[in-house]
Short mmCIF file of C-alpha atoms and ligand atoms in Angstrom, two decimals:
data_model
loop_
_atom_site.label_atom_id
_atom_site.label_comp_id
_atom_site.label_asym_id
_atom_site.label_seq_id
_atom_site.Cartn_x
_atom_site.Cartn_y
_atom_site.Cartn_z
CA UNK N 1 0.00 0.00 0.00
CA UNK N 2 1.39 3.62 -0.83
CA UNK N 3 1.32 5.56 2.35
CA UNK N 4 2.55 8.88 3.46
CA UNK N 5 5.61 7.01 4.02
CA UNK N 6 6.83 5.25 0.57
CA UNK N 7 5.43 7.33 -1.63
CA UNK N 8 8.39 7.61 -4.16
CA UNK N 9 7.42 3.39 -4.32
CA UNK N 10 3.62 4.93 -5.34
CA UNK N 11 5.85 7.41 -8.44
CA UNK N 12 8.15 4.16 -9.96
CA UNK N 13 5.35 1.88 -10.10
CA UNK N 14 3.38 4.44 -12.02
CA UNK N 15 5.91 5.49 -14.20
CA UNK N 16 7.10 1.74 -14.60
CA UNK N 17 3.24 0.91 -16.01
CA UNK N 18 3.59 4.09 -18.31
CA UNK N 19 7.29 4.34 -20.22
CA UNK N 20 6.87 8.03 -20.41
CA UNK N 21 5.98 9.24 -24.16
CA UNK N 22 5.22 5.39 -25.44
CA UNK N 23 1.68 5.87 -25.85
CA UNK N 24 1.86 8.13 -28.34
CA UNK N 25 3.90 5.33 -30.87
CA UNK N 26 2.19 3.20 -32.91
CA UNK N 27 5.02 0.62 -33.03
CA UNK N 28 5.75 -2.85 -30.99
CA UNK N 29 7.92 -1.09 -28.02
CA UNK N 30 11.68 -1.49 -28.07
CA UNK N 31 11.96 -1.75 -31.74
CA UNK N 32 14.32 0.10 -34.00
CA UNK N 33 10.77 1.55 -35.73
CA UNK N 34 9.80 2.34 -32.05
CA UNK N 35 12.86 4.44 -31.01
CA UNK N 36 13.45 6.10 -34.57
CA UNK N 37 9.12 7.06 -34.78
CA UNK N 38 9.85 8.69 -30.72
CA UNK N 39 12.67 10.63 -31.67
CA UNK N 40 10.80 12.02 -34.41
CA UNK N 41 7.62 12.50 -33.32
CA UNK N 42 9.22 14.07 -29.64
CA UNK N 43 11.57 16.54 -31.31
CA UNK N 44 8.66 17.64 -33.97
CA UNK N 45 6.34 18.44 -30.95
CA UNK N 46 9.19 20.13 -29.00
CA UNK N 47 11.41 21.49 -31.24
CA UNK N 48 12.69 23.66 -28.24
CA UNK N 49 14.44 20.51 -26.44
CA UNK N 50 16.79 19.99 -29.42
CA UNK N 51 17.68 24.13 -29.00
CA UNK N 52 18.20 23.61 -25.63
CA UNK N 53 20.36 20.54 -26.00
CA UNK N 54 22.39 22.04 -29.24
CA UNK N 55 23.32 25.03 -27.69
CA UNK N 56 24.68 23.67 -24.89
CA UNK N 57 28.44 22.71 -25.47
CA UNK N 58 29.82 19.67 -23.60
CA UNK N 59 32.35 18.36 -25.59
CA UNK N 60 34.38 18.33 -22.97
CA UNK N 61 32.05 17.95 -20.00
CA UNK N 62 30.34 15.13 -17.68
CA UNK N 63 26.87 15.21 -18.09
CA UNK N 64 24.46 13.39 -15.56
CA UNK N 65 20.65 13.15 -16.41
CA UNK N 66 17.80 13.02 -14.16
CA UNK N 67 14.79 10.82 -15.26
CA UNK N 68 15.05 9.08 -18.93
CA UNK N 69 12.27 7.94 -19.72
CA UNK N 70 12.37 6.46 -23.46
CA UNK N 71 15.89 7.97 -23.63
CA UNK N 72 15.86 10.14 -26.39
CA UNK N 73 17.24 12.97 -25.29
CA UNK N 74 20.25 10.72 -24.01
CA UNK N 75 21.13 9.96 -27.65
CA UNK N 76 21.36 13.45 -27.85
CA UNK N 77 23.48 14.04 -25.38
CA UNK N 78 25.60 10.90 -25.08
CA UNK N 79 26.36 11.58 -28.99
CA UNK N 80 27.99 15.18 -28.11
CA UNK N 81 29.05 14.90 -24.55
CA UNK N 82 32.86 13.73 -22.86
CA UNK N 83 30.79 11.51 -21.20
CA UNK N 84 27.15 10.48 -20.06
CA UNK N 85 25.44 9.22 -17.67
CA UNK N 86 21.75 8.87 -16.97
CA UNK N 87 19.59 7.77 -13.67
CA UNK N 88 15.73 6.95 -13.12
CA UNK N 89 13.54 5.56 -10.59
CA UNK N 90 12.23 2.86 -13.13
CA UNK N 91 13.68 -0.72 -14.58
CA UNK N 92 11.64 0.13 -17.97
CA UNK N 93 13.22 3.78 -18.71
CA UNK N 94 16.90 1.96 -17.64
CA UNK N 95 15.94 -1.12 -19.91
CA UNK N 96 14.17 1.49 -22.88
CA UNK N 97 17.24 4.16 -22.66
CA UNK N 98 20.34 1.34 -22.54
CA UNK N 99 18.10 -0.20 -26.18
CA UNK N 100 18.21 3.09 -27.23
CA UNK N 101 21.73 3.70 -26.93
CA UNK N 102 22.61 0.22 -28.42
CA UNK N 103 20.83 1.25 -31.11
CA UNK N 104 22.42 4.45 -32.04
CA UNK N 105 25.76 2.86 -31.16
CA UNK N 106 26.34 5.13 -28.19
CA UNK N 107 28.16 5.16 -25.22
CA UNK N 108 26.44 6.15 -21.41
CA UNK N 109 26.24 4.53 -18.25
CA UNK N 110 22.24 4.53 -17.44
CA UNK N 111 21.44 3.18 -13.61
CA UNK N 112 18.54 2.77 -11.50
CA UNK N 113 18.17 4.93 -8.59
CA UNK N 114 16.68 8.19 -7.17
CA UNK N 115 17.32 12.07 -7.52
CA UNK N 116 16.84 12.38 -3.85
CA UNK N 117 19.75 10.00 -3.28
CA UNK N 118 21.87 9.83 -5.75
CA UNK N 119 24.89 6.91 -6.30
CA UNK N 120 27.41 9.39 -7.04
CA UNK N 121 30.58 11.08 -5.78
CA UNK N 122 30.76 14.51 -4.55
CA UNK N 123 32.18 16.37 -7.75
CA UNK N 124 31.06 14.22 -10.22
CA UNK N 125 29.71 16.07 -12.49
CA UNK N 126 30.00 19.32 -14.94
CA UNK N 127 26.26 19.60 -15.78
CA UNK N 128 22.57 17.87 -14.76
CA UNK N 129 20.10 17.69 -16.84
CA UNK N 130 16.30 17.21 -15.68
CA UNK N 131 13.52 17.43 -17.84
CA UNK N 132 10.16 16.85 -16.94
CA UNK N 133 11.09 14.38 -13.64
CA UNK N 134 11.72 16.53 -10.27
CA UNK N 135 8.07 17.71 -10.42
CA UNK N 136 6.81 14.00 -9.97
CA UNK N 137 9.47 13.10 -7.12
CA UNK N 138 8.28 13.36 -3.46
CA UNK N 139 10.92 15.95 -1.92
CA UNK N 140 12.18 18.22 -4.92
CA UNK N 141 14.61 19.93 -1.77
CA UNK N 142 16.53 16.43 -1.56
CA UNK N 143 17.09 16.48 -5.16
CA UNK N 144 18.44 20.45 -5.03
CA UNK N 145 20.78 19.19 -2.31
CA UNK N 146 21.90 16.18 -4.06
CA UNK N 147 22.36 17.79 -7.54
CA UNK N 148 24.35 20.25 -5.52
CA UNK N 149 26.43 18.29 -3.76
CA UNK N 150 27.70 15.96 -7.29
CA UNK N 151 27.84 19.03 -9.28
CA UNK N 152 31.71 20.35 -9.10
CA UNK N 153 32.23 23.70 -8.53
CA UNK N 154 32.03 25.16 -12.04
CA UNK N 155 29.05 23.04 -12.74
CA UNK N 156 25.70 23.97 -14.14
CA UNK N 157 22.41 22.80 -14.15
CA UNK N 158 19.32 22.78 -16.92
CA UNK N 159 16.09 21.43 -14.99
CA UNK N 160 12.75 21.96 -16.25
CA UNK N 161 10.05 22.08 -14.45
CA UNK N 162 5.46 22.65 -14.29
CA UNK N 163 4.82 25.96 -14.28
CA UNK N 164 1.76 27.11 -12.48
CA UNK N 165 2.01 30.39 -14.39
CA UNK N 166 0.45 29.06 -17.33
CA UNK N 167 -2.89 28.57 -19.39
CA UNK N 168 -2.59 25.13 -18.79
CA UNK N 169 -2.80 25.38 -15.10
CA UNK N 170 -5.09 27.73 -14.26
CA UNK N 171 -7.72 27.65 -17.86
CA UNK N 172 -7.21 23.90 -18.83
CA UNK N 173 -6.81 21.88 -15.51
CA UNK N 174 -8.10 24.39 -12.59
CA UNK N 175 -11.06 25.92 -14.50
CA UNK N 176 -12.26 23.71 -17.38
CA UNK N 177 -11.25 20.10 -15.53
CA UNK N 178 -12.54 20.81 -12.70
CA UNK N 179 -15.60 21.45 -13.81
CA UNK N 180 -15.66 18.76 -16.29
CA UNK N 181 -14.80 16.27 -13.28
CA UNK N 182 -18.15 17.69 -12.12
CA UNK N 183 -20.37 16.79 -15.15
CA UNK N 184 -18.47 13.60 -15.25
CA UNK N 185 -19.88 12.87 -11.54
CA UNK N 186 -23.24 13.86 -12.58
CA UNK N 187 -23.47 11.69 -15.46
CA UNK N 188 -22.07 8.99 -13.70
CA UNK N 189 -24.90 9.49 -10.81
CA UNK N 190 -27.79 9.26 -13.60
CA UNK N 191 -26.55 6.38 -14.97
CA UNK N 192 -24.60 7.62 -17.81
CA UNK N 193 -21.12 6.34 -19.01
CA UNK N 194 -17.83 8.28 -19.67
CA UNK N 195 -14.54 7.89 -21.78
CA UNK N 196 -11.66 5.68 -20.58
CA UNK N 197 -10.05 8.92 -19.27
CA UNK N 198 -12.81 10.05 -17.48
CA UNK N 199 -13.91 7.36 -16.01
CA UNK N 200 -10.27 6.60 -14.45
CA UNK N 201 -10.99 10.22 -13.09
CA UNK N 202 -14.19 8.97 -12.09
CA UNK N 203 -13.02 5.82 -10.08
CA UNK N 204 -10.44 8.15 -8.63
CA UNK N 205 -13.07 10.35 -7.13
CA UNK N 206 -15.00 7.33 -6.08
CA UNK N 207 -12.22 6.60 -3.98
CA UNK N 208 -10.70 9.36 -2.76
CA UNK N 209 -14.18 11.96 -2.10
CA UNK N 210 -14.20 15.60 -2.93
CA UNK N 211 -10.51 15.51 -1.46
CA UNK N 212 -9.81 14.07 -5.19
CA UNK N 213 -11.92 17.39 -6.44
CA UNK N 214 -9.63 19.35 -4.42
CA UNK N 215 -7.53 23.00 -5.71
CA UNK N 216 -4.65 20.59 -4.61
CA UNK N 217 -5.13 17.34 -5.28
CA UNK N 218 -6.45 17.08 -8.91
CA UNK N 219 -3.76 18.86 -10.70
CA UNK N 220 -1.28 16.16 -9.99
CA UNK N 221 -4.04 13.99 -11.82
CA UNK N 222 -4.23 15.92 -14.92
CA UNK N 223 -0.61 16.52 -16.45
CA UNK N 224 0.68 12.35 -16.89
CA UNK N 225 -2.85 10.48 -16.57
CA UNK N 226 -5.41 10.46 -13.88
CA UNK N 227 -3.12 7.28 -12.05
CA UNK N 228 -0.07 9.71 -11.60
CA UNK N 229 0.27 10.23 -8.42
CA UNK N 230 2.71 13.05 -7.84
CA UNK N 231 2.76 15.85 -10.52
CA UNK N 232 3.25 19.27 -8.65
CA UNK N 233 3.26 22.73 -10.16
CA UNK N 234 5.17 25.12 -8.89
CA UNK N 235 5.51 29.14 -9.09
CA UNK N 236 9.27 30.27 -10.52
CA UNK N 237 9.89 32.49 -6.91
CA UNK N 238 8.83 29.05 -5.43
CA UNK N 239 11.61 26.95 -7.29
CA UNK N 240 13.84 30.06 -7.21
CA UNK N 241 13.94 30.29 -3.84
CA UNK N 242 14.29 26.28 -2.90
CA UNK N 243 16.94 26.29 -5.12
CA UNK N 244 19.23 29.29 -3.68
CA UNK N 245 18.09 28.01 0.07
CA UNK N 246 20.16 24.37 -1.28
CA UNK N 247 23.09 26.90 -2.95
CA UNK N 248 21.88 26.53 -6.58
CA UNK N 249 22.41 30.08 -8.47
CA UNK N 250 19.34 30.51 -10.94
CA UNK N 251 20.90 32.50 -14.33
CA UNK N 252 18.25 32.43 -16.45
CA UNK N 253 14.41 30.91 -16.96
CA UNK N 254 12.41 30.43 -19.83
CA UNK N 255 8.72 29.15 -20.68
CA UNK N 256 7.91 26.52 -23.50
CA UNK N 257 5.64 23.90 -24.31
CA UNK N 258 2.23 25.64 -25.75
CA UNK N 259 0.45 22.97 -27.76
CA UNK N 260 -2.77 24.47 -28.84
CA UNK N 261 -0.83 26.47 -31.25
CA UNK N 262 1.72 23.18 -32.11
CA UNK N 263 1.14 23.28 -35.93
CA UNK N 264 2.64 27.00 -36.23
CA UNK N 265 5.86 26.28 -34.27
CA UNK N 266 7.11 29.95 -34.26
CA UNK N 267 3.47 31.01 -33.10
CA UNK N 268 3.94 28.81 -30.47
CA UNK N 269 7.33 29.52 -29.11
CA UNK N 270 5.95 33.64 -28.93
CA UNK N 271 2.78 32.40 -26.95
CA UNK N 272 4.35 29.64 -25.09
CA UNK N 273 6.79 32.51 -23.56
CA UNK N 274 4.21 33.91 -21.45
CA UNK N 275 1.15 30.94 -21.43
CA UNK N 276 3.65 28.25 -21.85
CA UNK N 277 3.63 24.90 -18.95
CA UNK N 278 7.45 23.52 -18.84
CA UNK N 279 9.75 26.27 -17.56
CA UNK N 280 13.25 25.65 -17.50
CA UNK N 281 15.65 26.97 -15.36
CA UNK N 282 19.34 27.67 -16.28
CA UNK N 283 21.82 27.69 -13.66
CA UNK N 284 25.02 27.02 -11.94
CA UNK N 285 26.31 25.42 -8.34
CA UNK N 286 27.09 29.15 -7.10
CA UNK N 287 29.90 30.07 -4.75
CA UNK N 288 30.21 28.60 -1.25
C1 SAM S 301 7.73 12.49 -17.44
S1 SAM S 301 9.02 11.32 -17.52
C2 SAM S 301 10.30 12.31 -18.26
C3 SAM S 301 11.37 11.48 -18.89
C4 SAM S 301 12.32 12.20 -19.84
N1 SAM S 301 13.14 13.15 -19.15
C5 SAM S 301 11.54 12.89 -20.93
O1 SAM S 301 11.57 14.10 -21.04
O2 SAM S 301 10.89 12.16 -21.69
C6 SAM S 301 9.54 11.21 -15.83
C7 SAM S 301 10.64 10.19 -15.61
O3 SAM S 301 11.27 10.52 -14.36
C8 SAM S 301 11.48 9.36 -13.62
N2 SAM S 301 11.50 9.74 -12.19
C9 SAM S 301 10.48 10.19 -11.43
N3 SAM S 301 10.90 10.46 -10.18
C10 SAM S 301 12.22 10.15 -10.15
C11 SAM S 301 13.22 10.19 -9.14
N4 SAM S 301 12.95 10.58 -7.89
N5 SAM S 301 14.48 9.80 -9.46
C12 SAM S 301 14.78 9.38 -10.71
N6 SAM S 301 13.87 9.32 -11.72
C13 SAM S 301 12.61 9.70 -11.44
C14 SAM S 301 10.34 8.44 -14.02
O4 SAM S 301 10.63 7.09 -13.76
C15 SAM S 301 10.18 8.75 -15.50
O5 SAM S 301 10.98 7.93 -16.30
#
């Protein structure tokens, strides 16, 4: 049973049931068709991660990465980095990520373990690289310390992170989910049926009560799948101010990730910079 306790167990068995980004390829998973179709279909969709990635130069750096999932951005990074190595909570993003290097006939050391205690030495490392992971772990200040504390003292840090300043916080899943959780409950109560999504929602509710309803609760619901269990959205101050408290210098943040406008890419990039959900903070170890 997940309790207060053992939550993180609650976060790998979720993301172990749901390789993050597989459901949206058509292809038997852990092919060669499988990997190539998620590269392409991931970097179409968020043409800013390759940016990000490119314009970053570690040639001659260590790079450690935080949460794999299907490991695509680890070919990207493994292929232009002195070295690479990636960690996650999960046997199937270890197992998907180490096929995905084979593939590409790259070189990385991928283990299982967690950001809030990571297997590494003091000073291991020249940059971490998070995307999309620390928001789903139970104590994001563990992993601040511990990315600290491997980081040497010229290291840097790109982490991205759910922004609550967005539309898709406060329009899409505070305003129009909520109430559509509510017309789902009324339907359900007359008898009617709803979609597979919904009705996970639906069972949710049925077990939790309004708490499942709740300004805090439901959000973590609506960003990975109504089973995720921990999905929190946090304000920049919030994450700017965790991070100096654990002696991580923020340089520079930026908003992406606007999807309603995804088929005019330069559209989206203007909107996504102030509506945008996945913020990404830039930044380095700092002095001390
Ligand atoms: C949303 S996926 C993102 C994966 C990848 N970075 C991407 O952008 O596709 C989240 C991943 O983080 C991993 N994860 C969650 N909490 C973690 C933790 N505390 N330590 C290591 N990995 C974690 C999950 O197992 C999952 O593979």
């Amino acid at each position: 049973m997940i309790t207060e306790e053992n939550k993180l167990e609650g976060v790998e068995n979720f993301w172990n049931d749901h390789l993050c980004g597989s459901q949206f390829i058509n292809k038997e998973i852990y092919t060669p068709e499988f990997f190539n179709e998620y590269r392409a279909f991931r970097y179409k969709k968020e043409h800013h991660l390759l940016e990000i990635i490119n314009d970053y130069d570690s040639t001659d750096r260590d790079v450690l990465e935080i949460g794999l999932g299907v490991g695509a951005d680890t070919t990207q990074w493994a292929a232009k980095s002195k070295s690479h190595t990636g960690i996650d909570l999960t046997d199937e993003a270890v197992y998907s990520t180490t096929e995905h290097l084979k593939l590409l006939g790259l070189k990385g050391t991928i283990v299982k373990g967690s950001a809030e205690k990571l297997p590494f030495d003091d000073h291991s490392f020249d940059l971490v690289y998070s995307q999309g992971v620390l928001h789903h772990t139970d104590n994001i200040e563990n992993t601040f310390k511990e990315i600290r504390r491997v980081l040497r003292p010229d290291g840097e840090f790109i982490i991205m992170l759910y922004t609550k300043d967005s539309f898709n916080y406060w329009v899409r899943i505070q305003f129009y989910f909520r109430l559509r959780l509510l017309f789902e409950i009324f339907k359900n109560k007359i008898g009617g049926k709803s979609n597979s999504t919904w009705d996970a929602h639906y069972k949710n509710f049925k077990n939790m009560g309004w708490k499942y309803w709740s300004w805090k609760e439901f959000p973590h619901h609506c960003t990975d799948g109504p089973d995720c269990t921990i999905a929190n959205i946090y304000y920049k101050k919030e994450i700017i101010d965790l991070m100096v408290k654990h002696g991580l210098n923020v340089n520079r943040t930026e908003k992406y990730h606007f999807p309603i406008a995804s088929n005019y890419p330069k559209l989206e990039r203007k909107l996504a910079k102030y509506l945008g959900f996945y913020r990404f903070y830039w930044g380095d170890k700092g002095i001390g």
